[in-house]
């Protein structure tokens, strides 16, 4: 599945998931290499072992997937984040 600008994919994840694991899950789901995109929530780059909840990500949040590279990088929204608790 190739993500295109404006495309939304839904993922059901727990807010106790580390940002690095979410990054890996998005890579697996989209077939995009992990070094070609970054995840953002409210203009903050989600990275490392910090839990999504520590970034103040809430249930049903929209996470932006921004591709890295030159020029107008497309942005893709991830919707439907649900707490598995």
Short mmCIF file of C-alpha atoms in Angstrom, two decimals:
data_model
loop_
_atom_site.label_atom_id
_atom_site.label_comp_id
_atom_site.label_asym_id
_atom_site.label_seq_id
_atom_site.Cartn_x
_atom_site.Cartn_y
_atom_site.Cartn_z
CA UNK A 1 0.00 0.00 0.00
CA UNK A 2 1.54 3.28 -1.06
CA UNK A 3 0.42 6.29 0.95
CA UNK A 4 -0.53 9.39 -1.01
CA UNK A 5 -1.01 12.98 0.10
CA UNK A 6 -4.28 13.36 1.97
CA UNK A 7 -4.83 9.62 2.39
CA UNK A 8 -5.99 8.34 5.76
CA UNK A 9 -5.29 4.94 7.25
CA UNK A 10 -6.87 3.72 10.45
CA UNK A 11 -4.88 1.92 13.11
CA UNK A 12 -6.07 0.63 16.46
CA UNK A 13 -3.21 1.11 18.93
CA UNK A 14 -2.85 1.53 22.66
CA UNK A 15 -1.79 4.86 24.11
CA UNK A 16 0.77 2.90 26.13
CA UNK A 17 2.64 2.11 22.91
CA UNK A 18 6.09 3.70 22.46
CA UNK A 19 6.38 6.13 19.54
CA UNK A 20 9.14 3.97 17.99
CA UNK A 21 6.81 0.95 17.86
CA UNK A 22 4.07 3.04 16.21
CA UNK A 23 6.64 4.23 13.66
CA UNK A 24 7.52 0.61 12.92
CA UNK A 25 3.83 -0.35 12.65
CA UNK A 26 3.16 2.47 10.17
CA UNK A 27 6.19 1.36 8.15
CA UNK A 28 4.94 -2.23 8.05
CA UNK A 29 1.38 -1.22 7.16
CA UNK A 30 2.36 1.26 4.45
CA UNK A 31 5.46 -0.51 3.09
CA UNK A 32 7.34 2.79 3.45
CA UNK A 33 10.92 2.40 4.71
CA UNK A 34 11.12 3.76 8.27
CA UNK A 35 13.86 6.25 7.42
CA UNK A 36 11.68 7.99 4.81
CA UNK A 37 9.02 9.48 7.12
CA UNK A 38 8.40 10.94 10.55
CA UNK A 39 5.32 11.01 12.77
CA UNK A 40 3.95 14.26 14.20
CA UNK A 41 1.20 15.09 16.67
CA UNK A 42 0.29 18.72 17.30
CA UNK A 43 3.53 19.82 15.61
CA UNK A 44 5.64 17.60 17.89
CA UNK A 45 7.76 14.89 16.34
CA UNK A 46 6.94 11.52 17.93
CA UNK A 47 10.08 9.49 18.40
CA UNK A 48 11.93 7.21 20.75
CA UNK A 49 10.64 5.04 23.55
CA UNK A 50 8.30 7.67 25.03
CA UNK A 51 4.72 6.40 25.24
CA UNK A 52 2.09 8.00 23.03
CA UNK A 53 0.27 9.13 26.19
CA UNK A 54 3.39 11.03 27.31
CA UNK A 55 3.09 13.07 24.09
CA UNK A 56 -0.52 13.85 25.14
CA UNK A 57 -1.89 11.77 22.26
CA UNK A 58 -5.55 11.10 23.00
CA UNK A 59 -8.09 8.53 21.87
CA UNK A 60 -9.09 9.02 18.20
CA UNK A 61 -6.15 11.36 17.61
CA UNK A 62 -4.88 12.19 14.15
CA UNK A 63 -1.15 11.60 13.68
CA UNK A 64 0.56 13.15 10.67
CA UNK A 65 2.98 11.12 8.59
CA UNK A 66 5.40 13.45 6.85
CA UNK A 67 7.73 12.08 4.25
CA UNK A 68 11.33 13.20 4.24
CA UNK A 69 12.94 14.55 1.14
CA UNK A 70 13.25 17.57 -1.03
CA UNK A 71 10.36 19.76 -2.02
CA UNK A 72 6.72 19.65 -1.00
CA UNK A 73 6.57 16.72 1.33
CA UNK A 74 3.13 15.12 1.38
CA UNK A 75 1.31 14.73 4.67
CA UNK A 76 -0.89 11.77 5.50
CA UNK A 77 -3.22 11.59 8.48
CA UNK A 78 -3.58 8.51 10.62
CA UNK A 79 -6.95 8.41 12.29
CA UNK A 80 -8.70 6.15 14.75
CA UNK A 81 -6.23 5.77 17.57
CA UNK A 82 -8.04 3.92 20.34
CA UNK A 83 -6.85 3.08 23.77
CA UNK A 84 -6.67 -0.68 24.20
CA UNK A 85 -6.99 -0.29 27.97
#
